[in-house]
Structures are given as structure tokens and as C-alpha cells.
Coordinates of C-alpha atoms in Angstrom, one line a residue:
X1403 CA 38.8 24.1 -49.3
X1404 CA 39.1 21.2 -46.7
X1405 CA 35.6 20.9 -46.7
X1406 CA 34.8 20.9 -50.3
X1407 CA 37.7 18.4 -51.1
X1408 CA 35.8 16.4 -48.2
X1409 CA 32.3 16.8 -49.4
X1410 CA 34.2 15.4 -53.3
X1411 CA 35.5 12.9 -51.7
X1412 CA 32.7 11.9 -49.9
X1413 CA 30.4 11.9 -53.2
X1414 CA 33.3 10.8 -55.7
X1415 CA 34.7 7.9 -53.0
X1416 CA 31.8 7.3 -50.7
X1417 CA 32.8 4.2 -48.4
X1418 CA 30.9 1.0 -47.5
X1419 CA 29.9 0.9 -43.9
X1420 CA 31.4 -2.2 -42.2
X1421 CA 28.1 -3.4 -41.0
X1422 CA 26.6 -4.3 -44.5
X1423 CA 29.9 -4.2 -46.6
X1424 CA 29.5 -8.3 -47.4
X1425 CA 25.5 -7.7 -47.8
X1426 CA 26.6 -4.8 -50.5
X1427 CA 29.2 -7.2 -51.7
X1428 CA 27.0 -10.2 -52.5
X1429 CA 23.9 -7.7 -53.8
X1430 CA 26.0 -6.3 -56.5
X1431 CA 27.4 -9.0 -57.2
X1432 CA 23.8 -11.0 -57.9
X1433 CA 22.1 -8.1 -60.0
X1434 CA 25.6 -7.7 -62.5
X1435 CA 25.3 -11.2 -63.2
X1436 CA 22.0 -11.2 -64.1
X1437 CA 22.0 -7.9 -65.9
X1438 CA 25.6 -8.9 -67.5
X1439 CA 24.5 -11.9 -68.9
X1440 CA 21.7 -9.8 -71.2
X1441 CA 24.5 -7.1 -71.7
X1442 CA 26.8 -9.8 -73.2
X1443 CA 23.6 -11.1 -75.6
X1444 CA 22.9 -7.5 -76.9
X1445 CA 26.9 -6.7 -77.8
X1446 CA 26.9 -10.3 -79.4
X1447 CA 23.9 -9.4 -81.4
X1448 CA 25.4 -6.4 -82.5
X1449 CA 29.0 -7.4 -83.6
X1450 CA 27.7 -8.2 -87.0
X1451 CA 27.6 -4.5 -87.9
X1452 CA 31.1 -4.0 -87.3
X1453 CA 32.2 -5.2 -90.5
X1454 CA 29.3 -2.8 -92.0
X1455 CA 30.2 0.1 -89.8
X1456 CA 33.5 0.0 -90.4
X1457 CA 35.1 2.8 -92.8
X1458 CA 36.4 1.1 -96.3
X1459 CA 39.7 2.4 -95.9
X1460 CA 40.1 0.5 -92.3
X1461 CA 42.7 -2.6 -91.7
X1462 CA 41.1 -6.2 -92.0
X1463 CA 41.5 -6.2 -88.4
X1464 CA 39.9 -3.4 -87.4
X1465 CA 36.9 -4.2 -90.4
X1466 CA 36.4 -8.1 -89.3
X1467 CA 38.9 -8.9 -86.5
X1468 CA 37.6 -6.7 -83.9
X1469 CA 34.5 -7.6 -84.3
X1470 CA 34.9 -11.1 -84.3
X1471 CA 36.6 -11.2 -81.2
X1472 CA 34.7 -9.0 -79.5
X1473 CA 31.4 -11.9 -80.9
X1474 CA 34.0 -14.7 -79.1
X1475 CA 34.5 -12.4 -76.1
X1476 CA 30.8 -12.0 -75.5
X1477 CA 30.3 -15.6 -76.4
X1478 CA 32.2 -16.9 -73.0
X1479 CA 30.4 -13.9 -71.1
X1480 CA 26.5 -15.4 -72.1
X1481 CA 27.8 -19.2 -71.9
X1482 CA 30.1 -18.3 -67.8
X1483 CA 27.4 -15.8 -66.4
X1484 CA 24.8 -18.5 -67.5
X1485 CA 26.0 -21.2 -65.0
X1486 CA 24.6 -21.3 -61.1
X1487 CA 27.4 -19.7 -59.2
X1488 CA 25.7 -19.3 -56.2
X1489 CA 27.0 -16.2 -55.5
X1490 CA 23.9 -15.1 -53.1
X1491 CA 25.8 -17.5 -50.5
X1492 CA 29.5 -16.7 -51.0
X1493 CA 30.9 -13.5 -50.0
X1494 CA 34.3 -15.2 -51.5
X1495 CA 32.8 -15.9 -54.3
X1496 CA 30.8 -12.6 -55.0
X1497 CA 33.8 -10.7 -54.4
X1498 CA 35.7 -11.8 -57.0
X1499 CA 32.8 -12.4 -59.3
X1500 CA 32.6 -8.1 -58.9
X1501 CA 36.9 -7.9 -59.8
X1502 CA 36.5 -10.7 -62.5
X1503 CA 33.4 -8.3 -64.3
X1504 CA 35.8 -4.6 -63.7
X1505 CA 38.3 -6.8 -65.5
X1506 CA 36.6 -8.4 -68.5
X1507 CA 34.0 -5.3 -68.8
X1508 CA 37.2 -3.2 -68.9
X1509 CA 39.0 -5.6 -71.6
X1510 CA 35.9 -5.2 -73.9
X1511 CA 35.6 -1.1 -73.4
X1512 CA 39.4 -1.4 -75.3
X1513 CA 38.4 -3.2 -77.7
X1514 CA 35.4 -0.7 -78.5
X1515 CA 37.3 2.0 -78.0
X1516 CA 39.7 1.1 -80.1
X1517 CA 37.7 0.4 -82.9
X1518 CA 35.8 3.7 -82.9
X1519 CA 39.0 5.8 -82.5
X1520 CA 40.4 3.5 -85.3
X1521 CA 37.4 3.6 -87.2
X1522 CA 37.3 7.5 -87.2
X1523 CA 40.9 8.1 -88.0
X1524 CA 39.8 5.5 -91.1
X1525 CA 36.7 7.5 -92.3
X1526 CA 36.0 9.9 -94.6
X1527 CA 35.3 13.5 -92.8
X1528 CA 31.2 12.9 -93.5
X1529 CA 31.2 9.5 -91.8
X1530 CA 33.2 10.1 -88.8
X1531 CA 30.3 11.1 -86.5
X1532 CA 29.1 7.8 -86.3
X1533 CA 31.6 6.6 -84.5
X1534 CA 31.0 8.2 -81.4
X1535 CA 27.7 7.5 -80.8
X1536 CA 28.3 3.8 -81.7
X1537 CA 30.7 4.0 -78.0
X1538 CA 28.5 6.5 -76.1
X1539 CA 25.4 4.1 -76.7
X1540 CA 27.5 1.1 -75.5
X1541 CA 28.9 2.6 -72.7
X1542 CA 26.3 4.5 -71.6
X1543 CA 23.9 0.5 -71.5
X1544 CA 27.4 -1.2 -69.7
X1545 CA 28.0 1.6 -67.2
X1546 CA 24.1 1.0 -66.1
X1547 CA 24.8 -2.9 -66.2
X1548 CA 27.4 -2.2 -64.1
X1549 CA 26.2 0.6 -61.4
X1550 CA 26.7 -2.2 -58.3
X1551 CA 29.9 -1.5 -59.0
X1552 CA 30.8 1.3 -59.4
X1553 CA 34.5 1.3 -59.9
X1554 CA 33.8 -0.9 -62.7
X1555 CA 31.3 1.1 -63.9
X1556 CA 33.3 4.6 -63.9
X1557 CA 36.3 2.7 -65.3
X1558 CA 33.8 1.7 -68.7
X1559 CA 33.0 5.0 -69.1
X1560 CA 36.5 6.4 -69.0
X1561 CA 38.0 3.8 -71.1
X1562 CA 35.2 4.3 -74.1
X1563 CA 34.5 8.0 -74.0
X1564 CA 37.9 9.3 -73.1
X1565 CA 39.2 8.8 -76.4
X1566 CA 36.3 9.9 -78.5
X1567 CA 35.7 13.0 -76.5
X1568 CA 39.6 13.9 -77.5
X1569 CA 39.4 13.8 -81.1
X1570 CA 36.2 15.3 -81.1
X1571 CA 37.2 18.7 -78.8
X1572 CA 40.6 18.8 -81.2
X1573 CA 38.8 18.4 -84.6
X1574 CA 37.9 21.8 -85.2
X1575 CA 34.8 21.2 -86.5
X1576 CA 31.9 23.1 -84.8
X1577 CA 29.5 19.6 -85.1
X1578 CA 32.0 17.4 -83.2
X1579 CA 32.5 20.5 -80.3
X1580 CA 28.6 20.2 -80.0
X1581 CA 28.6 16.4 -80.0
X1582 CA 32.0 16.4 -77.6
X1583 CA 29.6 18.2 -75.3
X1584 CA 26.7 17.0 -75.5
X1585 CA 28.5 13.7 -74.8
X1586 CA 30.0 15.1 -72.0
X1587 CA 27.0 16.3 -70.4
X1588 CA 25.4 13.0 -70.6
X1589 CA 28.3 10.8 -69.2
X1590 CA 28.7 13.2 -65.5
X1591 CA 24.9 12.5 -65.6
X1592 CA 25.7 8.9 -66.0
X1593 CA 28.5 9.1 -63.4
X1594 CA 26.0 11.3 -60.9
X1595 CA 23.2 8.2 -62.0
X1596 CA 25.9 5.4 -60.6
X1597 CA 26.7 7.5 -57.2
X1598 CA 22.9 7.8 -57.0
X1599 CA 22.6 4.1 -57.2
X1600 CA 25.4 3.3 -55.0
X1601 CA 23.8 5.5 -52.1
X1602 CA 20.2 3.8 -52.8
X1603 CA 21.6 0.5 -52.1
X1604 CA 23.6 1.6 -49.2
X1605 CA 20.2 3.3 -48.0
X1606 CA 18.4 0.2 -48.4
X1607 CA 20.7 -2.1 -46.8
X1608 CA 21.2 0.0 -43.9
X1609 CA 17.1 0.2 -43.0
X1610 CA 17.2 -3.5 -43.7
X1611 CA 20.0 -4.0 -41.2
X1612 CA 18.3 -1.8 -38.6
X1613 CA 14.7 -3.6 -38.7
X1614 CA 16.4 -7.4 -38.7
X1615 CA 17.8 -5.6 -35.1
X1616 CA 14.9 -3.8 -34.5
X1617 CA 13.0 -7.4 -34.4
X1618 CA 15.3 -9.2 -32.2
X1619 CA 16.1 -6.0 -29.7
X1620 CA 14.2 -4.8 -26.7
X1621 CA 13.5 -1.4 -27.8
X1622 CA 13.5 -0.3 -24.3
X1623 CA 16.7 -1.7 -23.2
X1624 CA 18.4 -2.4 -25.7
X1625 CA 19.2 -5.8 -25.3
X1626 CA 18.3 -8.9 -27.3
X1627 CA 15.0 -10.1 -26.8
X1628 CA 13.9 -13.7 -26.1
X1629 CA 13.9 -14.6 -30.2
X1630 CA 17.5 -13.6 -30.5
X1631 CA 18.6 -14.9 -27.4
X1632 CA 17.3 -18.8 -28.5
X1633 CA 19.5 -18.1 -31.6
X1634 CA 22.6 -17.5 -29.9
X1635 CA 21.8 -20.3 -27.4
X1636 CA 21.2 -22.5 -30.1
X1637 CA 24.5 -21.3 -31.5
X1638 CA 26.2 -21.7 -28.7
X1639 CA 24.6 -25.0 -28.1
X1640 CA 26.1 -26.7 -30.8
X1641 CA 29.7 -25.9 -29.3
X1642 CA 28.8 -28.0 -26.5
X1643 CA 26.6 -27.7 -22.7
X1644 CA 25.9 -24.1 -22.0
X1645 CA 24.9 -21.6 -18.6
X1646 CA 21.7 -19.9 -18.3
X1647 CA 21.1 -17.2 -15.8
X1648 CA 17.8 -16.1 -15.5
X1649 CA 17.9 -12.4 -13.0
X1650 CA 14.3 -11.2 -12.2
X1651 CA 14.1 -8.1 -10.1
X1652 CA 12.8 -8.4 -6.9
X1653 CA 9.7 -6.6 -5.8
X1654 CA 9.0 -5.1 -9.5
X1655 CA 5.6 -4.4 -9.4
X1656 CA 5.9 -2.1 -6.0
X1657 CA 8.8 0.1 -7.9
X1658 CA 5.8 0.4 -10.2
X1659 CA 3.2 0.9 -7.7
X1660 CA 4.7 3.1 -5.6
X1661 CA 6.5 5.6 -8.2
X1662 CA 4.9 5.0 -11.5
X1663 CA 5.7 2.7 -14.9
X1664 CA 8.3 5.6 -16.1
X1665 CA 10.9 5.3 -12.9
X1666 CA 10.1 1.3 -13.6
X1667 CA 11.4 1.9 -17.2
X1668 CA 14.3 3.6 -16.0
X1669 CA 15.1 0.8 -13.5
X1670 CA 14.7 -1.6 -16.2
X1671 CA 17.2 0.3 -18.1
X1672 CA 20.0 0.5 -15.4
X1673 CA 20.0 -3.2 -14.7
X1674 CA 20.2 -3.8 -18.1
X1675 CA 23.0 -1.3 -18.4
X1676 CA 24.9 -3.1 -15.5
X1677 CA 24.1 -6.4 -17.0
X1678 CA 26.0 -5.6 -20.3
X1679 CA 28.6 -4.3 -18.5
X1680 CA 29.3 -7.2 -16.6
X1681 CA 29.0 -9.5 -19.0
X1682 CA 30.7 -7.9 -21.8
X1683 CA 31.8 -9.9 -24.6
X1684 CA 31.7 -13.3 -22.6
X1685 CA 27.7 -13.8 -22.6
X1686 CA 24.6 -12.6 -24.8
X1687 CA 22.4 -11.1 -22.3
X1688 CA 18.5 -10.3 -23.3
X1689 CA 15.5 -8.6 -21.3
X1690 CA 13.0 -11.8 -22.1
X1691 CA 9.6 -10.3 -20.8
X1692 CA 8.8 -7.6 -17.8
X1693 CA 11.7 -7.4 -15.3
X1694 CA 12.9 -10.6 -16.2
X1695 CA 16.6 -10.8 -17.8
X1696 CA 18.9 -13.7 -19.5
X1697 CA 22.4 -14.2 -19.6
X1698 CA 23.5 -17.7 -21.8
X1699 CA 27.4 -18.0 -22.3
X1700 CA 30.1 -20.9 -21.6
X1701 CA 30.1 -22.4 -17.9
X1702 CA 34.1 -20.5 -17.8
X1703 CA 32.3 -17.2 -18.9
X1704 CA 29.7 -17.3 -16.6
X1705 CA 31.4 -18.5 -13.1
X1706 CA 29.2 -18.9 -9.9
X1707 CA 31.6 -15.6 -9.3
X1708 CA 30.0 -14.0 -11.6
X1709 CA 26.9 -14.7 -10.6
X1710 CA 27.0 -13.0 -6.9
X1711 CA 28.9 -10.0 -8.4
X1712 CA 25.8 -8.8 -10.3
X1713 CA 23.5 -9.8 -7.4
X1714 CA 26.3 -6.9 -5.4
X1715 CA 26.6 -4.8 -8.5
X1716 CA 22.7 -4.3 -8.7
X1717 CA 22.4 -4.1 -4.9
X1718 CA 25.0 -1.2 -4.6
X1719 CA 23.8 0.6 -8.0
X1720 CA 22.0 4.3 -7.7
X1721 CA 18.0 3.9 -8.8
X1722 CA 16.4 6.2 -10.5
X1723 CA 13.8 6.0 -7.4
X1724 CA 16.5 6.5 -4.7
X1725 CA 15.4 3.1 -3.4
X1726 CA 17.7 0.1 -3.5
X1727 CA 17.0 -2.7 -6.2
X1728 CA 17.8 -6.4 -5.6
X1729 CA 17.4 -9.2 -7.6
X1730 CA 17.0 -13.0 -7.9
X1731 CA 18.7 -15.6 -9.9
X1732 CA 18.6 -18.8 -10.9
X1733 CA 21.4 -20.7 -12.5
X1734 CA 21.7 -24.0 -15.2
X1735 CA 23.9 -26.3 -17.1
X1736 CA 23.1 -28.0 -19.9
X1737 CA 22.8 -28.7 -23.5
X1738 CA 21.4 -26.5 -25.9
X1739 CA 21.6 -28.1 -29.2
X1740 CA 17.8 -27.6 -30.0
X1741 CA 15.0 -26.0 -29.4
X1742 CA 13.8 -29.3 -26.8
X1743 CA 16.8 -29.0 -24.6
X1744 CA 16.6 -25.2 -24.3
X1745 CA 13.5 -25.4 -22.8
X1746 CA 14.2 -28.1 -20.4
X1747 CA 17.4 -25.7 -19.5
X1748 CA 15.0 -22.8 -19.1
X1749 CA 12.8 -24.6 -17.1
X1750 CA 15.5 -25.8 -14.7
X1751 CA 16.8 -22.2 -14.3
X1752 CA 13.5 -20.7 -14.2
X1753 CA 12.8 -23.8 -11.2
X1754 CA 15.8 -22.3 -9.6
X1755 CA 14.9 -18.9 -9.4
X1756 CA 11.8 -19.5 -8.4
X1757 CA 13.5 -21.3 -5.8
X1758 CA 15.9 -18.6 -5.0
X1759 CA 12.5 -16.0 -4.5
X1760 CA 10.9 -18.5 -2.1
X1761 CA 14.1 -18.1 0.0
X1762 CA 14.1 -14.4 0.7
X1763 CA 15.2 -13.1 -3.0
X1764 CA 18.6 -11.0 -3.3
X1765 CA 20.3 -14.4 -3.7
X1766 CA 21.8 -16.7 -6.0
X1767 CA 19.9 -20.4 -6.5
X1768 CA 21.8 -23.3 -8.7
X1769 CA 19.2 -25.8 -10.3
X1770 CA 20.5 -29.7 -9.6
X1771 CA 23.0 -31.0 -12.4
X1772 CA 20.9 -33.0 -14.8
X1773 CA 21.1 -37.3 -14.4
X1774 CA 24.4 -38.2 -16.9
X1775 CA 22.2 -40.8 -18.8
X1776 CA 19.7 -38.1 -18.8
X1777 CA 22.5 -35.4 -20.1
X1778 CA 24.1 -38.1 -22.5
X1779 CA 20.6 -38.9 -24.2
X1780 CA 19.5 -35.1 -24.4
X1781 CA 23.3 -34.4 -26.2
X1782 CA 23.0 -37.5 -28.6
X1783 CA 19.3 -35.8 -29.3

């Protein structure tokens, strides 16, 4: 039983994941507005008939008020869903666009509902089964105007067909049981029609999510690759002067020689494990071409201290190849508020460990502080 009420829940109550919950958000809330505002149009167009349709022995406000305001109603719908609310860059924004539209899509399924149930209890026994089709057709067209969300959606259909479905299963007549379940049938086809679209969406998102990744990782690593590590920089950049280390593995292409391009992999993938780890949530680290690695973070992040306890950490680490690894590093400071400074900073770090490999490798090299004009003029840049 645990596990059925889990699968329900699951199907019934499915959850956003975290990672593309504001993605989700802003989607639904773009494709209700532009199917809402055609939804609105069509119920406006058909308010006239609600005068015709409704039974001659029904109040004034059931035969004309009803209708009217439900005409007024989707008035303010065509005229507020018309305007640019730029909802595809606000999360804010498309979040309670989506709990405005459960709201006001829920305010108009009363009103229908109302006037069918009112209608029917009005009309002569001949002309009552009008009036549920009249609601199923209408909230059969919202609920698929509203299947990005789906609470909103479910709530539509409960509010309209609740009602109907009641008098028709207590009527007695063997046309309205048919009709109650025919009606029935259709709306948990409906219902299973807005969890299939919920999941579709999710489904999409996610593969989405995982190829914007997927092109700025190192599939072999893991890591960031050199696309995604300019971003950040450039990010970080804007904060203020930045630290680039650039680490290259010493030797890299005798690991390779001497014991093949798979045990190479798997040394690439231990120093990029210890990389990570070291860094942790102080620096975006990146694999940026062959055994060459990044690490770009504040100067406070990534101390000189830092720096020698990954040239140890590597040194000390067990190789796939039973073989020690050591590698090089060279270290810069500098502005990174475009795509001009980070590559003078690269340069000067790459300078540096190309300095610290001509010195024996295994060993730590700092490029020379940049001139303060020069620093001052590359910031104002």
C-alpha cells in the first residue's frame, strides 16, 4: 500500500526538480499567456448565447447578468494578457502571473458553473442536457489552456464539472447516468492529458539543462571547460581584480608514453578530483586543454598557501600508474572585466608557468604584479 500511495502521489503530485524549477516557472508562465489571451477571446465571443441558452423560467441574473459579467470579465483578460509583461525575464513576475491566472481562471469556472447548475434546475426536463455540455466543452478548452499549470488546471475542471456530474448521477434518468459517465471518462483523460504535459515539459527542460552543461563541461573530468571558465572569470571580473592558477602536469606525455592514453585519462581524472576538492566552493576550477588545469577565484580564496598545498596534495596522491605525478604552476593578479584583460591575465600566468617548468617543474612560479597606471587603465577599460 506504501508503494501504491507513493507511485499516486508521485503521478497525482509529481514535484519540480530544483535545478529547472524557475525555467518551468517562467515557460508556463509564457505559453498561458499567450494561449489565455485566445481563451479569453473565444469565451467573450460566446457570452452572447447566454441569454439564448438560458431556460425561460431562469432569474434575470442568471438569463443576462451572468453572461454579461462573465463578457466584462473576459474583457480585462484580452485587454491585461495583451500588454508586454515580459514575463520570459522575471521569475517574480511569472510566478505570480501563474497564481493571478489559478485565481481569475478559477473565478470564471464559478460563474459557469453556476450558471449551468442554475440553468438546469431552471429548464424544462427536455432541455436540461444542454447544460452540461455547454461546461464540459468550456472546461475541457480552459483545462488545455491551462496544462503549464497544472493546479490551475485540475482546479477548472473540478470547479465546472463537479456540480454537473452531481445532478446528473442523482437524476434518475438513464440519459444523464450515460452522459455523467461519459463526462467522467473524458475529464480523468483530461487530468491524465495535463500530468502528461507536465512530465513532457519537465522532460524537456531537464535534457536542455543537461546539454547547456554538457557544452561547458569536460566530459572526461568533469570540470568546466575553457568556455565556462571565461564566464565565470568574467563574472568574477566585474566584482573587482581576480587570481588565475594555471597547474599543468609535469612530464604528461611520458605517463602517456610509457603506460598508454587510458592510465593518462585516469591521471587526468585524479588531479582533477584533487583539484575540486581543494578548491571547493572558493574557486571555479576547469581542465582548459590536455593536462592543463585552471583555477580563477578571489586573491583571499586562492592564497599563495593554497597554491603549494596542491603542488603537496598532487605529489603525495596514489596514481593510477603507481608512479608519482607532480605539477607546475603559475600564478596572476589582475583584472578581468573583459575578454582583453583575461587574456593579458592568462598570458601572464601562462608566462609564469612556463617559467616555473624552466626551473625544474614541481614548483610554484608568481607572474610580476602588473605597472599601477598599467592596472588602473586596464580596470577603467
Amino acid at each position: 500500500m506504501t508503494r501504491l500511495a507513493g507511485k499516486l502521489r508521485g503521478y497525482f503530485a509529481p514535484q519540480v526538480p530544483d535545478a529547472i524549477r524557475d525555467e518551468f516557472v517562467v515557460r508556463g508562465a509564457v505559453q498561458m499567456q499567450r494561449n489565455s489571451r485566445l481563451l479569453f477571446l473565444a469565451l467573450f465571443l460566446t457570452t452572447p448565447t447566454g441569454a439564448l441558452a438560458a431556460a425561460e423560467g431562469a432569474t434575470w441574473w442568471v438569463r443576462f447578468g451572468t453572461p454579461a459579467a462573465l463578457a466584462m470579465f473576459c474583457l480585462a483578460g484580452v485587454w491585461s494578457l495583451g500588454r508586454d509583461m515580459r514575463l520570459a525575464t522575471s521569475v517574480r513576475r511569472s510566478r505570480r502571473f501563474v497564481r493571478d491566472a489559478a485565481v481569475g481562471s478559477s473565478l470564471i469556472a464559478v460563474i459557469c458553473s453556476a450558471w449551468c447548475v442554475h440553468s438546469w434546475l431552471s429548464a424544462p426536463p427536455d432541455e436540461r442536457i444542454y447544460y452540461p455540455i455547454i461546461v464540459a466543452l468550456g472546461a475541457f478548452s480552459t483545462a488545455y489552456c491551462l496544462s503549464s499549470a497544472r493546479t490551475a488546471a485540475v482546479l477548472n475542471l473540478l470547479i465546472n464539472l463537479v456540480p454537473m456530474l452531481a445532478l446528473l448521477y442523482t437524476s434518475g434518468s438513464r440519459m444523464d447516468l450515460a452522459v455523467a459517465v461519459s463526462l467522467s471518462i473524458a475529464a480523468l483523460f483530461q487530468l491524465h492529458m495535463v500530468q502528461s504535459h507536465f512530465h513532457t515539459v519537465i522532460d524537456l527542460l531537464t535534457l536542455q539543462r543537461h546539454s547547456r552543461e554538457l557544452a561547458r563541461t569536460d566530459p572526461l573530468t568533469g570540470l568546466l571547460n575553457r568556455r565556462a571558465l571565461l564566464d565565470h572569470a568574467l563574472e568574477l571580473g566585474s566584482e573587482g581584480p581576480v587570481r588565475l592558477l594555471l597547474v599543468d602536469i609535469d612530464h604528461f606525455k611520458t605517463i602517456n608514453d610509457d603506460h598508454g592514453h587510458d592510465k593518462g585519462d585516469e591521471v587526468l581524472k585524479v588531479v582533477a578530483e584533487r583539484l575540486a576538492r581543494i578548491a571547493e566552493i572558493r574557486a571555479s576550477v576547469a581542465r582548459i586543454g590536455g593536462e592543463e588545469f585552471a583555477l580563477v577565484g578571489h586573491a583571499d580564496d586562492l592564497s599563495e598557501a593554497l597554491a603549494l598545498a596542491i603542488l603537496a596534495e598532487i605529489r603525495t596522491a596514489p596514481m593510477p600508474h603507481n608512479r608519482q605525478v607532480t605539477v607546475s604552476i603559475g600564478l596572476a593578479d589582475g583584472p578581468a572585466a573583459d575578454e582583453a584583460s583575461w587574456r593579458q591575465l592568462f598570458n601572464r600566468a601562462d608566462a609564469a608557468l612556463y617559467a616555473a617548468k624552466g626551473k625544474g617543474r614541481n614548483r610554484l612560479e608568481q607572474a610580476s604584479p602588473l605597472p599601477a597606471p598599467t592596472a588602473a587603465r586596464t580596470a577603467a577599460a
